PDB file of C-alpha atoms in Angstrom:
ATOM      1  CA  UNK M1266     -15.016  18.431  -5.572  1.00 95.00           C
ATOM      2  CA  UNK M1267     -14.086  20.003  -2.088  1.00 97.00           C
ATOM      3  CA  UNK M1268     -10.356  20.131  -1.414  1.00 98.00           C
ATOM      4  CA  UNK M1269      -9.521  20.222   2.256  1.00 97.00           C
ATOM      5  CA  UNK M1270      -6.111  22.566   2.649  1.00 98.00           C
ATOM      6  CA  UNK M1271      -3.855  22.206   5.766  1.00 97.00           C
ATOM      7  CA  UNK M1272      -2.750  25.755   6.484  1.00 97.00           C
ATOM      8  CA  UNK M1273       0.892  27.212   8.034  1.00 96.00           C
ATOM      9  CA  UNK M1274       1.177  27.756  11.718  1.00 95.00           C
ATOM     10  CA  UNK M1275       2.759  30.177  12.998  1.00 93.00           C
ATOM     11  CA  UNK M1276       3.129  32.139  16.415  1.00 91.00           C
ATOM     12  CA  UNK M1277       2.208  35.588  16.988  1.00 89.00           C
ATOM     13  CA  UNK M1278       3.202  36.516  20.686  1.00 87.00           C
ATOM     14  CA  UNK M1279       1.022  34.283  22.380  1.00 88.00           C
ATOM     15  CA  UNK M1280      -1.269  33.638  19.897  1.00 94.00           C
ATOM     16  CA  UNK M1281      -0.929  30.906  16.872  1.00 93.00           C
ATOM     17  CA  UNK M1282      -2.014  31.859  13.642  1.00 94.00           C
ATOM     18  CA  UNK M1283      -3.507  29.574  10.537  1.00 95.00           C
ATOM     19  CA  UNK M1284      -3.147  30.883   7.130  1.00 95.00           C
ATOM     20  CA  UNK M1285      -3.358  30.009   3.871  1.00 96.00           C
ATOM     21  CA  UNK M1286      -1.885  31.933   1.022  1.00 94.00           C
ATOM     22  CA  UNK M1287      -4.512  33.599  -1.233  1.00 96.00           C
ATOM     23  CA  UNK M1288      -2.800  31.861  -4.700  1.00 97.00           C
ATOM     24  CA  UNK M1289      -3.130  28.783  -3.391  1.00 97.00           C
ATOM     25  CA  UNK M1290      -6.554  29.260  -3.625  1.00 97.00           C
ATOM     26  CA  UNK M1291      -6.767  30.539  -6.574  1.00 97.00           C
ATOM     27  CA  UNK M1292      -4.390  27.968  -7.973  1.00 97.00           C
ATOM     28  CA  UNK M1293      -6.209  25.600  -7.042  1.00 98.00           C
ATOM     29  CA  UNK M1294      -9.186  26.393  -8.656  1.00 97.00           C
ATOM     30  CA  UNK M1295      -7.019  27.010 -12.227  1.00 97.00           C
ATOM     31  CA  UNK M1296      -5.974  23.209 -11.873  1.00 97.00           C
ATOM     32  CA  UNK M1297      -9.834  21.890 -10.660  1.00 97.00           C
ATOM     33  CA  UNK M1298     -11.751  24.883 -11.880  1.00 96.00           C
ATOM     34  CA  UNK M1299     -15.146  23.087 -10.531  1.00 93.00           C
ATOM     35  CA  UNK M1300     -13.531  22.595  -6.981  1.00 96.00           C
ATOM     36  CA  UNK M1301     -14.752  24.502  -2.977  1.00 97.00           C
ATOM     37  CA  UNK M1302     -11.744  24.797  -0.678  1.00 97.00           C
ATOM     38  CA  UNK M1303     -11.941  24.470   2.555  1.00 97.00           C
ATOM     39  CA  UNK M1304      -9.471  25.243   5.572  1.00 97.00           C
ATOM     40  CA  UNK M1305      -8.752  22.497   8.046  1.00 97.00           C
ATOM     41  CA  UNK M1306      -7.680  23.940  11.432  1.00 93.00           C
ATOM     42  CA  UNK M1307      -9.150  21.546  13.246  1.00 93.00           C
ATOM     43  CA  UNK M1308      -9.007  17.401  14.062  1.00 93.00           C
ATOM     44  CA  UNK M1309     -13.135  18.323  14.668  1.00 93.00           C
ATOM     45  CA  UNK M1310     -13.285  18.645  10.734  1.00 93.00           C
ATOM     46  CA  UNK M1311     -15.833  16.149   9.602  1.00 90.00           C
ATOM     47  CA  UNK M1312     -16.671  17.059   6.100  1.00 94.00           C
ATOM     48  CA  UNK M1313     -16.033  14.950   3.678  1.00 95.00           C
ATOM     49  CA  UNK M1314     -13.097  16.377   1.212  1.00 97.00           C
ATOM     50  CA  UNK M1315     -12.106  14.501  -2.375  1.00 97.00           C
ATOM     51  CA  UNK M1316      -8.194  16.028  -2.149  1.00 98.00           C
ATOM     52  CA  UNK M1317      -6.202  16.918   0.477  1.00 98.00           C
ATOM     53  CA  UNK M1318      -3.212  19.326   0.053  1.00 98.00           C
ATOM     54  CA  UNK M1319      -0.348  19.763   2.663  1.00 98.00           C
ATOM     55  CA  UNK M1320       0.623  23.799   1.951  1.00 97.00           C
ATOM     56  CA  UNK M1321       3.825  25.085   2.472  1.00 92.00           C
ATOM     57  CA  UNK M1322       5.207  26.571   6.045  1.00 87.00           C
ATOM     58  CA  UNK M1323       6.269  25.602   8.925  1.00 86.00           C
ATOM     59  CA  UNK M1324       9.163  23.320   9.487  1.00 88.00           C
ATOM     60  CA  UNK M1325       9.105  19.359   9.989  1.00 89.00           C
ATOM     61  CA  UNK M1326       9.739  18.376  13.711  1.00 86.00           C
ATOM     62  CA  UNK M1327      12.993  16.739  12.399  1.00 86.00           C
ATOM     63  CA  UNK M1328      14.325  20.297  11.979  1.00 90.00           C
ATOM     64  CA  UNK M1329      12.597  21.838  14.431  1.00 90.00           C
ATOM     65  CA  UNK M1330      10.702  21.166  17.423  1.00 92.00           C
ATOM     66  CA  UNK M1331       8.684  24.368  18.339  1.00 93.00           C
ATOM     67  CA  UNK M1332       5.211  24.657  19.539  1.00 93.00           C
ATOM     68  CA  UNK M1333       3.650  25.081  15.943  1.00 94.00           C
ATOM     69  CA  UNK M1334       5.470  22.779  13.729  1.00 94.00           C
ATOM     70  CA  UNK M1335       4.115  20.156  16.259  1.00 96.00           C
ATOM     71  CA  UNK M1336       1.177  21.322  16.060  1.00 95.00           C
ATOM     72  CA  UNK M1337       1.096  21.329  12.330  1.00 96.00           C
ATOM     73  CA  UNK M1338       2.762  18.006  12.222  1.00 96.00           C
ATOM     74  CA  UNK M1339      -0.071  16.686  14.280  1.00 96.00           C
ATOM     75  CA  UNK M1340      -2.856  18.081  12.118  1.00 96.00           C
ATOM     76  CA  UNK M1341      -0.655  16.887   8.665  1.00 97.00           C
ATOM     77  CA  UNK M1342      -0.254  13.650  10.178  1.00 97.00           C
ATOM     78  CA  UNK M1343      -3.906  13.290  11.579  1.00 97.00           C
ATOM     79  CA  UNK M1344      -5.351  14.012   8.014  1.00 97.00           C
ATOM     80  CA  UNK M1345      -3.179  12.513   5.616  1.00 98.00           C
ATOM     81  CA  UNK M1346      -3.434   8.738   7.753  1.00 97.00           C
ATOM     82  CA  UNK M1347      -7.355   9.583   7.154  1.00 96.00           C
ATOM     83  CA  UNK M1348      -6.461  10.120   3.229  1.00 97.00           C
ATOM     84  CA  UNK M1349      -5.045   7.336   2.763  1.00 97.00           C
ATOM     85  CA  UNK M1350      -7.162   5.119   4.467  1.00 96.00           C
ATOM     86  CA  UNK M1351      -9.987   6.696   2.292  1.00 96.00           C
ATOM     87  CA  UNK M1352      -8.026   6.810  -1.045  1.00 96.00           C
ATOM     88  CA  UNK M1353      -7.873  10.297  -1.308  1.00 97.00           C
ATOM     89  CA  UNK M1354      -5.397  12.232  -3.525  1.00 98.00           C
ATOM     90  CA  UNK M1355      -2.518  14.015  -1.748  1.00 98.00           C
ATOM     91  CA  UNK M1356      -0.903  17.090  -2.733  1.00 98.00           C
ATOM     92  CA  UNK M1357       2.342  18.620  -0.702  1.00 98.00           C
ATOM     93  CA  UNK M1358       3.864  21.676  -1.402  1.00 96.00           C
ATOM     94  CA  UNK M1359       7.423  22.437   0.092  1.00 93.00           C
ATOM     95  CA  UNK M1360       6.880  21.976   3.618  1.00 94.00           C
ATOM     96  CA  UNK M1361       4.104  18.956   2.645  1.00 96.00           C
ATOM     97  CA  UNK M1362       6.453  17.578   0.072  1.00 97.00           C
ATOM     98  CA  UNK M1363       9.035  17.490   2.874  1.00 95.00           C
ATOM     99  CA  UNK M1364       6.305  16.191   5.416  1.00 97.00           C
ATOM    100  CA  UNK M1365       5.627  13.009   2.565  1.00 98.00           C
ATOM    101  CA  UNK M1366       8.923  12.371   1.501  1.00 97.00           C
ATOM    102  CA  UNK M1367       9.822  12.100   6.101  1.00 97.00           C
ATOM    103  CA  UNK M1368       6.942   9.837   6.328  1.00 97.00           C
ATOM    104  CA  UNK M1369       8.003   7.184   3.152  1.00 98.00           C
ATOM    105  CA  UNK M1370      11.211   7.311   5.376  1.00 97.00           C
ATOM    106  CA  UNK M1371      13.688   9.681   2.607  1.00 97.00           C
ATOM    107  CA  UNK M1372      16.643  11.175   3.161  1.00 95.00           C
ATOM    108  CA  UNK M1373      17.541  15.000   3.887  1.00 91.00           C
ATOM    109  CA  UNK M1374      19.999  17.691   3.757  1.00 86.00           C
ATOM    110  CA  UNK M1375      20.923  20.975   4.679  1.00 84.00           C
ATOM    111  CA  UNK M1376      21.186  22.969   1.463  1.00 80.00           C
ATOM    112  CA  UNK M1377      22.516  26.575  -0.094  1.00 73.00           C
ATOM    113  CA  UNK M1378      21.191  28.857  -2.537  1.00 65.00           C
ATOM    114  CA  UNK M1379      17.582  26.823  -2.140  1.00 57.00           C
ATOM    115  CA  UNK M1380      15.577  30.186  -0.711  1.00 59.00           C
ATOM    116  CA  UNK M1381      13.789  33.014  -3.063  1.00 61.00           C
ATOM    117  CA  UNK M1382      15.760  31.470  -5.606  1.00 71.00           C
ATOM    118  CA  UNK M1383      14.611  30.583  -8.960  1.00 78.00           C
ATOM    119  CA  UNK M1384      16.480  27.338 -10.562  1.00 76.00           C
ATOM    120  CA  UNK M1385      15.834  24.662 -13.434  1.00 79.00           C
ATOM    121  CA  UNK M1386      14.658  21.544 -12.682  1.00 75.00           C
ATOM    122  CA  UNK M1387      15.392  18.492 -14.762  1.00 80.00           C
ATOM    123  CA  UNK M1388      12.925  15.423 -15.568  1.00 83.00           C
ATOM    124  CA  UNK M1389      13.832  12.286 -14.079  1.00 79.00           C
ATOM    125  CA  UNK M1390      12.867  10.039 -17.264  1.00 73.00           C
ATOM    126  CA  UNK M1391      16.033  11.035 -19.147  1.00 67.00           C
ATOM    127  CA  UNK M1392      14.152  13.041 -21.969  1.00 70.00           C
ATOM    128  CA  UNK M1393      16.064  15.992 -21.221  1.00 69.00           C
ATOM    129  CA  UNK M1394      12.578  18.079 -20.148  1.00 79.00           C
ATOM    130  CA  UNK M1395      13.573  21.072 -17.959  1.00 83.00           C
ATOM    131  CA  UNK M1396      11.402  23.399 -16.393  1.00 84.00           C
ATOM    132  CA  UNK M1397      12.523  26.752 -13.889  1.00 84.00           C
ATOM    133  CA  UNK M1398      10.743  26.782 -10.523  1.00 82.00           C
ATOM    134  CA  UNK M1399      10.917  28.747  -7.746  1.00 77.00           C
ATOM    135  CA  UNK M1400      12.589  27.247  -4.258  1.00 77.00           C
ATOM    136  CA  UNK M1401      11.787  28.914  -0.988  1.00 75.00           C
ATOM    137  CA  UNK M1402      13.384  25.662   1.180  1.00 71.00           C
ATOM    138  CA  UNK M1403      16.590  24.980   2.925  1.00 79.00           C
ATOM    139  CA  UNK M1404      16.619  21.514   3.487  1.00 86.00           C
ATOM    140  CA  UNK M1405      16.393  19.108   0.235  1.00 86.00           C
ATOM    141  CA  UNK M1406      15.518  15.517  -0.133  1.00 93.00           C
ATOM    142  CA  UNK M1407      18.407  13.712  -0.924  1.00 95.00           C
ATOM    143  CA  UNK M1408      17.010   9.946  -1.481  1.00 96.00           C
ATOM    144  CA  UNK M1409      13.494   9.161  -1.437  1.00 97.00           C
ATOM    145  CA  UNK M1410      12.028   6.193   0.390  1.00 97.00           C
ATOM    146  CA  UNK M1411      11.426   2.893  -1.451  1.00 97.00           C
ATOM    147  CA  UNK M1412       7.418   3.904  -1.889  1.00 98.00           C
ATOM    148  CA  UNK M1413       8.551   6.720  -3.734  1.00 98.00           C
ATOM    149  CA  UNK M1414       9.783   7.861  -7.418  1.00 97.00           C
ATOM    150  CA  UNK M1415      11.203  10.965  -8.642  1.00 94.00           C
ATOM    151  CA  UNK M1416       9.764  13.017 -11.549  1.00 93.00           C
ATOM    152  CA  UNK M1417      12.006  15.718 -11.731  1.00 90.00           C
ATOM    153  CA  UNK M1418      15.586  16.960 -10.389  1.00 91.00           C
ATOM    154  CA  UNK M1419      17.489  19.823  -9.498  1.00 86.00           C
ATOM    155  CA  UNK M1420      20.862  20.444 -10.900  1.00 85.00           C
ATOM    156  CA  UNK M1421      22.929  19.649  -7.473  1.00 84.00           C
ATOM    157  CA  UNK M1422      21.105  16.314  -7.989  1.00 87.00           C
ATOM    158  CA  UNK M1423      18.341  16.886  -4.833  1.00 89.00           C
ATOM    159  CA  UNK M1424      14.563  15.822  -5.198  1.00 91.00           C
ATOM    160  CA  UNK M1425      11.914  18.326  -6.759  1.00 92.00           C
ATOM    161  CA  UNK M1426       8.883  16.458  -7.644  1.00 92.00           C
ATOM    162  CA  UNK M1427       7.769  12.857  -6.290  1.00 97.00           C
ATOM    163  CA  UNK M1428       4.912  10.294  -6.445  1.00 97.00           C
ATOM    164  CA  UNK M1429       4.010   7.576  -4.696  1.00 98.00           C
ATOM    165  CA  UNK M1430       4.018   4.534  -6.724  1.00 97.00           C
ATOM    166  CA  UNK M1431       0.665   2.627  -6.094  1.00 97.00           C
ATOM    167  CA  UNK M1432      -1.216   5.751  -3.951  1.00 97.00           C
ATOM    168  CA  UNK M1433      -1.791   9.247  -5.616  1.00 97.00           C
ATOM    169  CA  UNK M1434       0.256  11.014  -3.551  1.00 98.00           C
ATOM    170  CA  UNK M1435       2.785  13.934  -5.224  1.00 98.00           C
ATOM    171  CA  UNK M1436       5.095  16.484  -3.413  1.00 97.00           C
ATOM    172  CA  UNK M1437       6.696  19.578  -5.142  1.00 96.00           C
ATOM    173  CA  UNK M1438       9.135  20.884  -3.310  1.00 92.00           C
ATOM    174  CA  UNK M1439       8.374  24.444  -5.441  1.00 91.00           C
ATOM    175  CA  UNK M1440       5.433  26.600  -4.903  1.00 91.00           C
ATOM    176  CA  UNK M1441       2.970  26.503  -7.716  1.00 93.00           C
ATOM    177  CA  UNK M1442       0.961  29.663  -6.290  1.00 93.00           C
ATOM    178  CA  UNK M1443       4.199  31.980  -6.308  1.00 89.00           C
ATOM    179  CA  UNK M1444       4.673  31.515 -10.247  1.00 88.00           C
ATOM    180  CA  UNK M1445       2.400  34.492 -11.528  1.00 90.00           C
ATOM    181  CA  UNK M1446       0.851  33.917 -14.101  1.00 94.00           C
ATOM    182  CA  UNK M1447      -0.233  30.312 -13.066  1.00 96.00           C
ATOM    183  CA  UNK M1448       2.214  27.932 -15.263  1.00 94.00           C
ATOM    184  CA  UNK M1449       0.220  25.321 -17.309  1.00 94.00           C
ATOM    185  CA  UNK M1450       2.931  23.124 -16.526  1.00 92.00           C
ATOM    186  CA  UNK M1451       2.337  23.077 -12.871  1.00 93.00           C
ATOM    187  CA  UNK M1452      -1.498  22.481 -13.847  1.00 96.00           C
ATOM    188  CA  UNK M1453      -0.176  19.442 -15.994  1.00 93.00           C
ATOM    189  CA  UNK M1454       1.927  17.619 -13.825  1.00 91.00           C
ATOM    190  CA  UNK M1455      -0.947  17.486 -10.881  1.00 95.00           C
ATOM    191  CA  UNK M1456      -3.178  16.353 -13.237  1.00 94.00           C
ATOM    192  CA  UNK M1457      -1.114  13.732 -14.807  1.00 90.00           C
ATOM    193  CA  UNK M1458      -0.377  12.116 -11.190  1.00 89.00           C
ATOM    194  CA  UNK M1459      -3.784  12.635  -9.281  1.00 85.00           C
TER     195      UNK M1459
END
């Protein structure tokens, strides 16, 4: 399985930098232990990829309109209409979860006490399942749009985890690769959805 990553943008002086955090790697291949990952940097990627992931970083253009969030928005946006087209399974993290949730038209807000923060998130069933995360984000998805469902909560009521309902699409607004050791839990829910 080759998993195609979108990496963060961000400028250096005049120079803009990819980059792709290490764990996310590594994470990766703890959830789909017989998977390649590549980095896509480029619209001229043409190899074929069975998962795409949006990685955390940048901001969405609806917060912020600097050179490299477009540019990331662009290459996010260029990708994932190819993914779906194709059928192929979605991942975002933070910044991609917020990058879905914009595109199935949800709802945002600025937020407090949402960065290098740990907090317990709450499963949207009703079954009382809680599970601490990590939140590195300051704006949270209030409502999500009517292709959307919510999997789990945080405690000021804002959007953690989503799926699509007919596509296999999922957003966590956490970051999976921060939580050292690698939480089976975070392993479980991507491979319940996808």
């Amino acid at each position: 399985m080759l998993i195609g990553i979108i990496p963060k943008i961000k400028k250096n002086r005049t120079e803009y930098e990819f980059s792709v955090d290490l764990n996310l790697i590594n994470f990766l291949y703890f959830v789909f232990p017989k998977s390649n990952c590549e980095i896509i940097y480029s619209k001229d990627f043409d190899k074929k990829i069975d998962m795409l992931i949006l990685s955390g970083g940048n901001d969405l253009l609806l917060f912020n309109k600097n050179k490299e969030h477009k540019m990331r928005f662009d290459l996010d946006f260029f990708f994932f209409k190819k993914a779906v087209k194709k059928n192929i399974p979605v991942i975002g993290i933070c910044y991609g979860a917020q990058f879905l949730a914009n595109f199935f038209k949800s709802s945002f807000k600025k937020i407090d006490n949402h960065v290098c923060k740990k907090h317990k998130i709450f499963m949207s069933d009703k079954n009382n399942e809680s599970y601490v995360v990590n939140s590195f984000h300051n704006y949270g998805i209030k409502a999500l749009g009517k292709e959307l469902s919510s999997i789990y909560y945080s405690k000021d009521k804002y959007i953690e985890c989503f799926k699509h309902k007919e596509l296999k699409i999922l957003g966590l607004m956490w970051h999976p690769e921060r939580h050292l050791p690698f939480k089976n839990n975070d392993k479980k829910i991507i491979r319940k959805i996808l």
